Coordinates of C-alpha atoms in Angstrom, one line a residue:
M9 CA 27.5 5.6 -9.5
R10 CA 29.9 3.8 -7.6
V11 CA 29.3 3.8 -3.6
P12 CA 31.4 2.3 -1.2
Q13 CA 29.7 -1.0 0.8
T14 CA 28.7 -0.3 4.5
N15 CA 30.5 -2.7 6.8
D16 CA 26.8 -4.3 8.1
A17 CA 25.5 -4.7 5.0
A18 CA 25.5 -8.4 4.8
G19 CA 23.9 -8.5 8.4
A20 CA 21.3 -5.8 7.6
V21 CA 18.6 -8.2 7.1
G22 CA 19.4 -10.7 10.3
R23 CA 18.8 -7.7 12.3
L24 CA 15.2 -7.8 11.0
M25 CA 14.5 -10.1 14.0
G26 CA 15.9 -8.0 16.6
A27 CA 12.8 -7.0 18.2
I28 CA 11.4 -10.4 18.0
R29 CA 11.3 -12.9 20.9
V30 CA 11.9 -16.1 18.9
K31 CA 12.8 -19.4 20.4
R32 CA 16.2 -19.8 19.4
I33 CA 16.3 -23.6 18.0
R34 CA 19.4 -25.3 17.6
V35 CA 20.3 -28.8 17.5
S36 CA 22.5 -30.2 20.6
R37 CA 25.8 -32.3 19.6
D38 CA 25.2 -34.5 22.1
V39 CA 21.6 -35.5 21.3
A40 CA 20.3 -37.5 18.7
A41 CA 17.8 -35.4 16.6
P42 CA 14.3 -37.2 16.7
P43 CA 13.8 -39.6 13.6
S44 CA 11.6 -38.2 10.8
P45 CA 8.2 -39.2 10.3
N46 CA 8.9 -40.2 6.5
P47 CA 12.8 -41.2 6.7
S48 CA 12.7 -41.3 3.1
A49 CA 12.0 -37.9 2.6
E50 CA 14.9 -36.3 4.8
N51 CA 12.7 -34.1 6.8
K52 CA 14.3 -31.3 8.1
A53 CA 12.1 -30.8 11.4
I54 CA 13.7 -29.3 14.3
P55 CA 12.1 -29.9 17.5
P56 CA 10.6 -26.7 19.6
T57 CA 12.2 -25.9 23.0
A58 CA 9.0 -25.0 24.6
K59 CA 5.2 -26.1 24.1
T60 CA 2.9 -24.1 21.7
T61 CA 0.7 -21.9 23.1
S62 CA -2.8 -22.7 23.8
G63 CA -4.0 -19.8 22.1
R64 CA -3.9 -18.9 18.4
V65 CA -1.7 -20.3 16.1
I66 CA -0.9 -19.5 12.4
V67 CA 0.6 -21.9 10.5
G68 CA 2.0 -21.2 7.0
V69 CA 2.5 -23.2 4.2
D70 CA 4.3 -22.7 1.0
I71 CA 4.6 -25.4 -1.5
G72 CA 7.4 -25.1 -3.7
H73 CA 8.3 -27.0 -6.8
K74 CA 10.8 -29.8 -4.4
N75 CA 9.8 -28.9 -0.8
V76 CA 6.9 -28.1 1.3
N77 CA 7.7 -25.4 3.7
L78 CA 5.5 -25.2 7.0
V79 CA 6.5 -22.3 10.0
K80 CA 4.3 -22.3 12.8
A81 CA 3.9 -19.0 14.8
A82 CA 2.0 -18.0 17.9
K83 CA 1.7 -14.6 19.6
S84 CA 2.2 -14.8 23.4
H85 CA 2.2 -11.4 25.7
G86 CA 1.8 -9.5 22.6
R87 CA 5.3 -10.9 20.9
W88 CA 5.2 -13.4 18.4
E89 CA 7.3 -17.0 18.8
I90 CA 8.1 -19.5 16.4
P91 CA 7.8 -22.8 18.3
D92 CA 8.4 -25.1 15.2
W93 CA 9.4 -25.4 11.3
R94 CA 10.0 -28.1 9.2
S95 CA 11.3 -27.9 5.2
I96 CA 9.9 -31.6 3.8
P97 CA 11.1 -32.7 0.3
I98 CA 8.2 -33.9 -2.1
P99 CA 8.6 -37.4 -3.3
G100 CA 9.7 -37.1 -6.8
D101 CA 7.5 -40.0 -7.7
I102 CA 3.9 -38.7 -6.8
G103 CA 2.3 -35.7 -8.9
R104 CA 0.5 -32.7 -8.3
G105 CA -3.2 -33.2 -7.9
S106 CA -2.9 -36.9 -7.6
D107 CA -4.0 -39.2 -4.4
E108 CA -0.7 -39.7 -3.3
F109 CA 0.1 -36.1 -3.0
D110 CA -3.5 -35.5 -1.2
D111 CA -2.2 -38.2 1.2
F112 CA 1.4 -37.2 1.4
L113 CA 0.4 -33.3 2.4
R114 CA -2.6 -34.8 4.9
R115 CA 0.3 -36.7 6.8
E116 CA 3.0 -33.7 7.0
V117 CA 0.3 -30.9 7.7
S118 CA -1.6 -33.0 10.5
A119 CA 1.7 -34.2 12.2
F120 CA 3.1 -30.4 12.2
C121 CA -0.2 -29.2 13.2
G122 CA -0.6 -31.6 16.1
H123 CA -3.3 -30.7 18.9
A124 CA -2.8 -26.6 18.9
G125 CA -6.0 -25.0 20.0
K126 CA -7.2 -22.5 17.3
T127 CA -5.2 -23.2 14.6
E128 CA -5.7 -21.0 11.4
I129 CA -3.5 -21.8 8.1
W130 CA -2.3 -19.6 5.3
A131 CA -1.1 -20.8 2.0
V132 CA 1.2 -19.0 -0.3
M133 CA -0.3 -18.7 -4.0
S134 CA 2.1 -18.2 -6.9
S135 CA 2.4 -14.3 -7.2
A136 CA 2.1 -15.1 -11.0
Q137 CA -1.3 -16.1 -10.5
A138 CA -2.3 -12.9 -8.9
H139 CA -2.1 -8.9 -9.9
V140 CA -1.2 -6.3 -7.4
Q141 CA -1.7 -2.7 -8.6
L142 CA -1.4 0.6 -6.9
V143 CA -4.3 3.3 -8.2
R144 CA -4.7 7.0 -7.4
I145 CA -8.5 7.9 -7.0
P146 CA -10.2 11.3 -6.4
K147 CA -11.2 11.7 -3.0
V148 CA -14.9 10.9 -2.9
S149 CA -17.6 10.0 -0.6
G150 CA -17.8 6.7 1.0
E151 CA -20.7 5.3 -1.1
H152 CA -18.8 6.1 -4.3
F153 CA -15.6 4.9 -3.3
E154 CA -16.1 1.5 -4.1
A155 CA -17.0 2.4 -8.1
A156 CA -14.4 4.7 -8.1
V157 CA -11.7 1.9 -7.4
Q158 CA -12.8 -0.1 -9.5
W159 CA -12.9 2.4 -12.5
G160 CA -9.7 3.6 -11.9
L161 CA -8.3 -0.4 -11.6
K162 CA -10.1 -1.0 -15.0
K163 CA -7.8 1.7 -16.2
E164 CA -4.9 0.2 -15.5
I165 CA -5.9 -3.5 -15.9
A166 CA -8.9 -5.0 -17.8
F167 CA -10.4 -8.0 -16.1
E168 CA -13.7 -9.3 -15.4
E169 CA -14.7 -9.0 -11.6
K170 CA -16.9 -12.2 -11.7
D171 CA -14.1 -14.3 -12.7
Y172 CA -11.8 -12.8 -10.0
S173 CA -11.6 -12.2 -6.3
F174 CA -11.1 -8.6 -5.8
G175 CA -10.0 -6.6 -2.4
Y176 CA -8.2 -3.5 -1.9
E177 CA -7.1 -1.3 1.0
M178 CA -6.2 2.4 1.6
Q179 CA -2.8 3.7 1.8
G180 CA -3.2 7.4 2.5
E181 CA -3.4 10.7 0.6
V182 CA -1.2 12.4 -1.8
I183 CA -1.2 15.7 -3.6
E184 CA -0.8 15.5 -7.7
G185 CA -1.1 18.5 -9.2
D186 CA -2.6 20.7 -6.1
V187 CA -5.3 17.8 -6.0
K188 CA -5.6 15.5 -3.2
K189 CA -6.1 12.0 -4.3
N190 CA -6.0 8.6 -2.5
N191 CA -3.6 5.6 -3.0
V192 CA -5.3 2.4 -3.2
M193 CA -3.3 -0.8 -3.3
C194 CA -6.0 -3.5 -5.4
Y195 CA -5.1 -6.9 -5.7
F196 CA -7.1 -9.8 -7.2
A197 CA -6.6 -13.3 -8.6
P198 CA -8.6 -15.8 -10.5
V199 CA -11.3 -17.2 -8.5
R200 CA -10.4 -20.9 -10.2
E201 CA -7.2 -20.6 -8.7
I202 CA -8.4 -19.7 -5.2
E203 CA -11.0 -22.5 -5.0
R204 CA -7.9 -24.8 -6.3
A205 CA -6.2 -24.1 -3.3
K206 CA -9.3 -24.0 -1.0
N207 CA -10.3 -27.6 -2.5
L208 CA -6.7 -29.1 -2.1
F209 CA -6.8 -28.0 1.8
S210 CA -10.3 -29.1 2.5
R211 CA -9.9 -32.7 1.2
I212 CA -6.7 -32.9 3.5
G213 CA -8.9 -32.1 6.4
A214 CA -7.2 -28.3 6.8
P215 CA -9.4 -25.7 6.3
L216 CA -7.6 -22.8 4.9
T217 CA -8.0 -19.4 6.9
G218 CA -6.5 -17.1 4.4
V219 CA -4.5 -17.7 0.8
S220 CA -2.1 -14.8 -0.2
I221 CA 1.4 -13.9 -2.1
V222 CA 5.1 -13.7 -1.1
P223 CA 4.9 -10.0 -1.6
F224 CA 2.2 -9.7 1.4
A225 CA 4.1 -12.4 3.4
V226 CA 7.2 -10.2 3.2
Q227 CA 4.9 -7.5 4.2
N228 CA 4.2 -9.2 7.3
I229 CA 7.3 -9.4 8.3
F230 CA 8.2 -5.9 7.6
M231 CA 5.4 -4.6 9.7
N232 CA 5.8 -6.9 12.9
Y233 CA 9.6 -7.2 12.9
A234 CA 11.5 -4.6 10.9
A235 CA 10.8 -1.7 12.8
A236 CA 13.8 0.3 11.7
Q237 CA 12.4 -0.1 8.5
R238 CA 9.4 1.8 8.7
G239 CA 9.2 5.1 7.3
K240 CA 11.5 4.2 4.7
N241 CA 11.4 3.1 1.0
V242 CA 12.6 -0.6 0.9
A243 CA 13.0 -2.8 -2.1
C244 CA 13.1 -6.6 -2.2
L245 CA 14.4 -8.4 -5.4
F246 CA 13.8 -12.1 -5.7
I247 CA 15.5 -13.8 -8.8
G248 CA 13.8 -17.4 -9.2
N249 CA 14.3 -19.8 -12.1
D250 CA 11.6 -18.2 -14.5
F251 CA 11.2 -15.2 -13.7
S252 CA 12.2 -12.6 -11.1
R253 CA 10.3 -10.1 -8.9
I254 CA 10.8 -6.5 -7.5
D255 CA 8.5 -5.6 -4.7
L256 CA 8.6 -1.9 -3.1
Y257 CA 7.4 -1.1 0.3
T258 CA 7.1 2.3 1.8
G259 CA 6.6 2.1 5.6
G260 CA 6.6 -1.7 5.7
K261 CA 3.6 -1.4 3.4
L262 CA 3.5 -2.6 0.0
A263 CA 3.4 0.1 -2.8
L264 CA 4.7 -1.3 -5.9
S265 CA 5.0 -4.8 -7.4
R266 CA 6.5 -5.8 -10.5
D267 CA 7.5 -8.9 -12.3
I268 CA 10.8 -9.2 -14.3
K269 CA 10.8 -12.0 -17.1
T270 CA 14.8 -12.3 -16.5
G271 CA 15.2 -15.4 -14.3
V272 CA 18.3 -18.1 -13.5
N273 CA 17.4 -19.7 -16.8
S274 CA 17.1 -16.7 -18.7
M275 CA 20.1 -15.4 -17.2
I276 CA 21.9 -18.7 -18.3
E277 CA 21.0 -18.6 -22.0
M278 CA 22.2 -14.9 -22.1
L279 CA 25.3 -16.6 -20.2
M280 CA 25.7 -18.9 -23.2
E281 CA 25.0 -16.2 -26.0
E282 CA 27.7 -13.8 -24.3
V283 CA 30.2 -16.3 -24.0
K284 CA 29.5 -17.6 -27.8
G285 CA 32.2 -15.6 -29.9
R286 CA 34.3 -14.6 -26.9
G287 CA 37.7 -16.3 -26.2
F288 CA 38.9 -16.0 -22.6
S289 CA 41.5 -19.4 -22.8
N290 CA 41.4 -22.4 -24.4
D291 CA 38.7 -23.7 -21.7
L292 CA 36.5 -21.3 -23.1
P293 CA 36.0 -21.5 -26.9
G294 CA 36.0 -18.6 -29.4
D295 CA 34.3 -18.3 -32.9
G296 CA 34.5 -21.4 -34.4
G297 CA 34.7 -23.5 -31.3
R298 CA 31.9 -25.5 -29.3
A299 CA 29.0 -23.8 -27.6
L300 CA 28.9 -23.3 -23.9
S301 CA 26.4 -26.1 -22.5
N302 CA 23.7 -25.4 -20.2
E303 CA 25.4 -27.4 -17.4
E304 CA 28.7 -25.2 -17.9
A305 CA 27.1 -22.0 -17.7
R306 CA 24.8 -22.9 -14.7
K307 CA 28.2 -23.5 -12.9
I308 CA 30.0 -20.6 -14.0
L309 CA 26.9 -18.6 -13.0
L310 CA 26.3 -20.2 -9.6
A311 CA 30.3 -20.6 -8.9
F312 CA 30.3 -16.6 -9.4
S313 CA 27.3 -15.8 -7.2
R314 CA 29.2 -17.5 -4.4
D315 CA 31.3 -15.1 -2.1
G316 CA 35.2 -15.9 -2.2
N317 CA 38.1 -16.2 -4.4
E318 CA 38.0 -19.7 -5.6
P319 CA 38.7 -20.3 -9.2
I320 CA 35.7 -21.0 -11.0
P321 CA 35.9 -24.4 -13.2
P322 CA 34.7 -24.3 -16.3
A323 CA 33.5 -27.6 -18.3
N324 CA 36.9 -29.6 -18.7
G325 CA 37.7 -28.8 -15.0
S326 CA 40.6 -25.9 -15.6
G327 CA 40.4 -23.1 -13.4
L328 CA 39.1 -19.5 -14.5
G329 CA 39.6 -16.7 -12.6
R330 CA 37.0 -14.4 -10.9
A331 CA 38.0 -11.4 -12.9
E332 CA 37.3 -13.1 -16.3
A333 CA 34.1 -15.0 -15.2
G334 CA 33.2 -11.3 -14.0
G335 CA 33.5 -10.1 -17.5
I336 CA 31.4 -12.8 -18.7
V337 CA 28.7 -12.6 -15.9
A338 CA 28.4 -8.7 -15.4
P339 CA 26.6 -8.1 -19.0
V340 CA 24.2 -10.9 -18.2
I341 CA 23.5 -9.5 -14.7
E342 CA 23.6 -5.8 -16.2
R343 CA 20.2 -6.4 -17.9
I344 CA 18.2 -7.2 -14.9
T345 CA 20.2 -4.3 -13.2
R346 CA 18.7 -1.9 -16.0
Q347 CA 15.1 -3.2 -15.2
I348 CA 15.3 -2.7 -11.6
E349 CA 16.8 1.0 -12.3
R350 CA 13.8 1.7 -14.5
T351 CA 11.4 0.4 -11.7
F352 CA 13.3 2.7 -9.2
K353 CA 13.0 5.7 -11.2
H354 CA 8.9 4.8 -11.8
F355 CA 8.7 4.9 -8.3
E356 CA 10.5 7.9 -7.5
G357 CA 9.2 9.8 -10.7
T358 CA 5.5 8.6 -11.6
Q359 CA 4.4 7.8 -8.2
G360 CA 6.0 10.9 -6.3
R361 CA 7.9 8.7 -3.7
G362 CA 11.4 9.2 -2.2
K363 CA 14.3 7.5 -2.9
I364 CA 15.0 3.8 -2.2
D365 CA 17.1 3.6 1.1
K366 CA 18.0 -0.4 0.7
L367 CA 17.8 -3.2 -1.4
F368 CA 16.8 -7.0 -0.1
I369 CA 17.8 -9.8 -2.9
S370 CA 16.6 -13.3 -2.5
S371 CA 17.3 -15.9 -4.9
V372 CA 17.1 -19.7 -5.9
M373 CA 21.1 -19.1 -6.4
P374 CA 23.7 -17.9 -3.8
C375 CA 23.5 -14.0 -4.3
K376 CA 26.1 -12.9 -2.0
A377 CA 28.3 -11.6 -4.3
I378 CA 25.7 -10.3 -6.6
C379 CA 24.9 -8.2 -3.8
G380 CA 28.0 -6.1 -4.1
Y381 CA 27.2 -5.6 -7.9
F382 CA 24.1 -4.4 -7.5
S383 CA 25.1 -1.8 -4.6
E384 CA 27.8 -0.7 -6.8
Q385 CA 25.4 -0.2 -10.0
L386 CA 22.3 0.9 -8.3
G387 CA 24.3 3.2 -5.5
I388 CA 22.1 2.0 -2.6
G389 CA 22.7 -0.2 0.3
C390 CA 22.4 -3.8 -0.7
A391 CA 21.8 -7.3 1.5
V392 CA 20.6 -10.9 1.4
F393 CA 17.2 -11.1 2.7
D394 CA 17.5 -13.4 5.6
P395 CA 15.0 -12.3 8.4
L396 CA 15.3 -15.8 10.1
G397 CA 19.2 -15.3 10.4
Q398 CA 19.2 -15.1 14.0
A399 CA 15.9 -17.3 15.1
L400 CA 17.6 -20.6 12.8
E401 CA 21.1 -20.2 12.8
A402 CA 21.7 -23.8 12.8
C403 CA 20.4 -24.1 9.3
S404 CA 22.0 -22.9 6.0
P405 CA 20.8 -19.5 4.4
D406 CA 19.4 -21.4 1.4
E407 CA 17.0 -23.5 4.1
R408 CA 16.2 -20.2 5.8
I409 CA 15.3 -17.9 2.6
A410 CA 13.3 -20.9 1.1
L411 CA 11.4 -20.7 4.5
V412 CA 10.7 -16.9 4.4
P413 CA 7.4 -17.3 2.3
A414 CA 5.6 -19.5 4.9
F415 CA 7.2 -17.4 7.8
G416 CA 6.0 -14.2 6.6
M417 CA 2.4 -16.3 6.1
A418 CA 2.4 -17.2 9.7
L419 CA 2.5 -13.5 10.5
S420 CA -1.0 -12.9 8.9
D421 CA -3.7 -10.7 10.8
A422 CA -6.6 -9.0 9.8
H423 CA -4.9 -6.6 7.7
T424 CA -3.2 -9.2 5.6
P425 CA -4.3 -9.4 2.2
N426 CA -6.8 -12.4 2.0
F427 CA -7.5 -13.7 -1.7
I428 CA -10.2 -15.8 -0.2
L429 CA -12.3 -12.8 0.8
S430 CA -13.3 -10.1 -2.0
Y431 CA -14.1 -6.8 -1.0
K432 CA -17.8 -7.5 -0.7
E433 CA -17.4 -10.3 1.7
I434 CA -15.0 -8.0 3.9
K435 CA -17.8 -5.4 3.6
R436 CA -20.3 -8.0 4.8
R437 CA -18.5 -9.0 7.7
A438 CA -17.6 -5.6 8.7
Y439 CA -21.3 -4.7 8.4
I440 CA -22.1 -7.5 10.5
A441 CA -19.4 -6.8 12.8
R442 CA -21.2 -3.4 13.4
V443 CA -24.4 -4.8 13.9
N444 CA -22.7 -6.8 16.3
R445 CA -21.2 -4.4 18.0
V446 CA -24.5 -2.4 18.3
I447 CA -26.2 -5.5 19.6
L448 CA -23.4 -5.7 22.3
A449 CA -23.9 -1.7 23.5
A450 CA -27.6 -2.2 23.6
M451 CA -27.1 -5.2 25.7
A452 CA -24.5 -3.8 27.8
A453 CA -27.0 -0.5 28.1
S454 CA -29.9 -2.7 28.9
L455 CA -27.8 -4.6 31.5
L456 CA -26.4 -1.3 32.8
V457 CA -30.5 -0.1 33.3
C458 CA -31.3 -3.6 34.9
S459 CA -28.3 -3.1 37.2
A460 CA -29.6 0.5 38.4
L461 CA -33.1 -0.8 39.0
T462 CA -31.8 -3.8 40.6
A463 CA -29.9 -1.9 43.0
Y464 CA -32.9 0.9 43.6
E465 CA -35.1 -2.2 44.2
W466 CA -32.2 -3.8 46.8
H467 CA -32.2 -0.4 48.4
G468 CA -36.1 0.0 48.9
A469 CA -36.2 -3.9 50.2
S470 CA -33.7 -3.0 53.0
R471 CA -35.4 0.3 53.8
K472 CA -38.7 -1.8 54.1
K473 CA -36.4 -4.6 55.9
A474 CA -35.2 -1.8 58.3
E475 CA -38.7 -0.5 59.2
L476 CA -39.9 -3.9 59.8
A477 CA -37.5 -4.4 62.4
A478 CA -38.2 -1.0 63.9
L479 CA -41.6 -2.4 63.8
E480 CA -40.7 -5.8 65.3
R481 CA -38.9 -3.9 68.2
Q482 CA -41.5 -1.5 68.7
L483 CA -44.0 -4.2 68.9
Q484 CA -41.9 -6.3 71.5
T485 CA -42.0 -3.3 74.0
F486 CA -46.0 -3.8 74.6
S487 CA -47.4 -6.5 76.7
P488 CA -49.3 -9.3 75.2
V489 CA -53.2 -8.7 75.2
S490 CA -55.4 -11.3 76.2
K491 CA -58.8 -12.4 74.0
G492 CA -61.1 -11.2 77.0
A493 CA -59.4 -7.8 77.5
V494 CA -60.2 -7.4 73.1
L495 CA -63.6 -8.3 74.1
K496 CA -63.9 -5.8 76.7
M497 CA -62.3 -3.1 74.8
A498 CA -64.9 -3.8 72.1
D499 CA -68.0 -3.8 74.2
E500 CA -66.7 -0.5 75.8
A501 CA -66.7 0.9 72.5
G502 CA -69.9 -0.6 71.5
Q503 CA -71.3 0.9 74.4
K504 CA -69.6 4.5 73.9
A505 CA -71.1 4.2 70.2
R506 CA -74.5 3.4 71.3
Q507 CA -74.3 6.7 73.6
Y508 CA -72.9 8.6 70.5
A509 CA -75.8 7.8 68.8
G510 CA -78.3 8.4 71.4
Q511 CA -76.7 11.9 71.6
C512 CA -77.0 12.3 68.1
R513 CA -80.9 11.6 68.0
R514 CA -81.7 13.8 71.0
E515 CA -80.0 16.8 69.5
R516 CA -81.2 16.4 66.1
A517 CA -83.9 18.8 66.3
L518 CA -81.4 21.2 67.5
A519 CA -79.2 20.7 64.9
L520 CA -82.0 21.0 62.3
I521 CA -83.4 24.5 63.8
G522 CA -79.7 25.7 64.0
E523 CA -78.8 24.9 60.4
I524 CA -81.8 26.4 59.1
S525 CA -81.7 29.3 61.0
R526 CA -77.8 29.6 59.8
L527 CA -78.6 29.2 56.3
T528 CA -81.8 31.4 56.2
P529 CA -81.0 35.2 55.1
A530 CA -83.0 38.3 56.5
S531 CA -84.9 38.6 53.4
V532 CA -86.6 34.9 53.9
S533 CA -89.4 34.8 56.5
L534 CA -90.3 31.1 57.9
S535 CA -93.8 30.8 58.4
S536 CA -93.7 27.1 59.8
L537 CA -91.2 24.1 60.4
N538 CA -92.6 20.7 60.5
A539 CA -90.1 17.8 61.0
D540 CA -90.5 14.1 61.4
L541 CA -87.4 12.8 63.0
A542 CA -88.3 9.2 63.4
E543 CA -85.2 6.9 62.7
N544 CA -87.3 3.8 61.9
A545 CA -89.0 4.7 58.7
L546 CA -87.6 2.8 55.7
N547 CA -86.5 4.5 52.8
T548 CA -87.9 2.7 50.2
N549 CA -85.6 4.1 47.7
A550 CA -82.3 3.0 49.4
G551 CA -81.3 -0.1 49.8
A552 CA -82.7 -3.0 52.1
G553 CA -81.5 -2.2 55.7
Q554 CA -80.9 1.8 55.4
K555 CA -83.0 4.2 57.5
E556 CA -84.1 7.7 57.5
N557 CA -82.8 10.4 59.4
G558 CA -85.8 12.3 59.2
N559 CA -87.6 14.7 57.0
A560 CA -88.7 18.1 57.6
V561 CA -91.0 20.7 55.9
I562 CA -90.7 24.5 55.9
S563 CA -92.7 27.2 54.7
G564 CA -91.8 30.7 54.3
A565 CA -92.0 34.2 52.0
I566 CA -89.3 36.0 50.8
S567 CA -89.8 39.6 50.2
G568 CA -88.0 42.3 47.6
D569 CA -87.7 43.6 44.6
A570 CA -90.4 41.8 42.1
N571 CA -87.7 40.9 39.7
M572 CA -85.5 39.6 42.1
L573 CA -87.7 37.2 43.8
E574 CA -87.1 34.2 41.7
A575 CA -83.1 34.6 41.8
M576 CA -82.9 35.1 45.7
F577 CA -85.2 32.0 46.2
A578 CA -82.9 30.0 43.8
M579 CA -80.1 31.2 45.9
Y580 CA -81.7 30.1 48.9
V581 CA -82.5 27.0 47.9
M582 CA -78.7 26.7 46.7
R583 CA -77.8 27.5 50.2
L584 CA -79.7 24.8 51.8
R585 CA -78.6 21.9 49.6
S586 CA -75.2 22.9 50.4
S587 CA -75.7 22.0 54.0
P588 CA -73.8 18.6 54.5
L589 CA -77.1 17.9 57.2
F590 CA -79.3 17.6 54.1
S591 CA -79.4 14.9 51.7
G592 CA -82.2 16.2 49.4
V593 CA -83.9 19.6 49.3
S594 CA -87.0 19.9 46.9
V595 CA -89.3 22.5 45.9
S596 CA -93.5 21.8 47.1
S597 CA -94.7 24.8 45.7
T598 CA -94.1 28.4 45.0
R599 CA -96.6 31.5 44.3
I600 CA -95.9 35.1 43.9
E601 CA -98.2 37.8 46.0
R602 CA -98.7 41.2 45.9
D603 CA -100.3 43.6 48.2
G604 CA -100.0 47.3 49.2
H605 CA -96.7 46.8 50.4
G606 CA -95.0 45.1 47.4
A607 CA -94.7 41.8 46.2
S608 CA -93.4 38.6 47.8
L609 CA -92.8 35.1 46.8
A610 CA -94.5 32.5 49.3
F611 CA -93.1 28.6 49.0
T612 CA -93.0 25.1 50.7
L613 CA -89.7 23.0 51.0
A614 CA -89.2 19.4 51.6
L615 CA -86.1 18.9 53.2
K616 CA -84.6 15.2 53.6
M617 CA -81.8 14.6 56.7
G618 CA -78.8 12.7 56.2
R619 CA -75.8 12.2 54.4
K620 CA -75.1 12.7 51.0

C-alpha cells in the first residue's frame, strides 16, 4: 500500500529528546579542541559544558567492531543530563582478549570516568548471544508463578537453566479466549558470556553494575524521553553488516525482538545475483558479461541509500541513474521488507496487539532513502532513529547513531533487565530489601516509643522540678531555727510523752473495767476480776527490752439453754479477742453446773493486755 510521507518523518526521532534537559555540546570555532589522550586513535571526545554532578553517575559502554563508545549520564533534579561522551577507535594492531587491549580499555575507561562519585558501569552485550521471548501464562498464585514462567518459556525455547542467567518481568494482563493470562517478558543469556564480560571489566579495574542488550537500551530511551510514544506500538529496525533485528515496543516496553538473517553483506550478495543476467547499460554487464564485484555492489547499495539525486557511479566511473539503481536495489530490499511485514502480522494477529504506528530505522549504512521505501511498502511513518540529534548537533548522523546503544545503557536503572542478575538473585535481593524495610520499620517504631517515654519522663522531671521550686520558695518563707530551739522542742515533746504515758498508767484500770463491761453480754455474770497492771514485769516470751502492760483474770458463769452454753461461751471469748486492748485471751477452766433453776457454765479466763 502506498501512503504519502509526513513532512516531519525525518525529524520525528530527533524530537524524542525534546523532554530531556541535555547539555548542548558544541565545538566553538574560535577555541581549539582539547588534545586527544591518544592522538593516534583520533579520540573524538567533546568536553562537557559543566561539571559532572556529585551524585549517581552511570556510564554506558559499547565495545563495537571498530570503536569503543562511552556515554556518561547523570540525574539532576529528576532529569537526565549528558555531561560527556566519547567514541574511541580501537587500534587495528591489538586483538580482543590480549593484554594490549585490556590496557587500552583500562586507560580509556579510567580517563572517561574520572573521579566521579558513585559511578555505575553498564555494558552492551551482543543481542546474538542473548534470547528475548514473550511468553503467555495462566494467572497463578505467587508461589507457582516462577514455575509457570519457566514451563511457558521451555515450551518456546529449550535451554538448560544451569548454563544460562535467566530473568523475567511482568508486562500486564491479556484476555485470550475469555481467559485472563499474564504477559511475561523472559530474557536469558549464557553464563559464560556474562562472566567473560564481567572478567574483562574486573581486569581493567571497572567492575560492572549491569550487562544488557541493545533492545533494552532502546527501551530505556523510550521510557525516559519518548513520552509521545508511550501507549503506541513502535518498531525499531537495525540493519547490520551480518544480520538485522526488528524490535517492537508497546508503551515504551519491549514486546517482541526478532533477528533477521539478512544484513548488509547478504544484501550485497543478493544485489550481485540480481544484477547478474540483467543489462541496464554497457556499464553493468548482462548475460555473458563480467560479474559485479562485491565492492561495486557495495558502492551501488550505499550510494542509493544516501539522500539526494546525484548519479550513482558503477565500477568504471560512468554514471548510473537513481531510477536504474532503484530497479536493481528494490528486489533486494523487498526481501527484508517482507520479513518485517510478517513480523508485524505476527505481532498484530498472534499476540493480539494493535497496529504498528511508526518504524524507526538505524543501520551501519546511510538509510535516509531506505526510510521512504519502507514507508511506502509498509504503509506507516518511517524515520531514522536519531535520539541524540538535538543533543549532539555538531556530530554527524553516523556518529550519533553509533552512540545510541551506549547512551541507552547510560540511562539504566533498577527496571532495566540486567543479565548479571538472575531471577533467583533478584528474588533474594527483594527478600533482603523487605527484611530491611521491616527492620527499619521496627527501629522507627522503637524510636517512636523511646521518644514518647523520654517525653513522658521529661514532663515528669519538669513537674518534680516545679514542685521542688515551690517547696524551696515555701522554705524561704520560714525563719531559720537554732539548735537550742530544736533541743528545747525535743525536750518539751519528751515531757509531753511522759505525761501521756503516766496518764495511760493511771487510766489503765478504768480502761480495763470499761472494755470488759462493754464486751460482756447480759447472759454472762462475772464473779471476780483480778488484774496485775505492773509495768516493770518482763515478758520472757518477748524480745529483750520489751515490757508487759499487765495481766487480768476474770471468772464468771453463763446461764441459759444447756445446749447453747458452749456456743455462747465461744462467742464471748471471740469478742474479747477482737478487742484491741487485749493481746491474748486464754481459757483457764470451764465447767457446767446444774441446780434446780437450770444449767450454767462456769469459766475462768486469763487476759493479757497490750498491742497485738
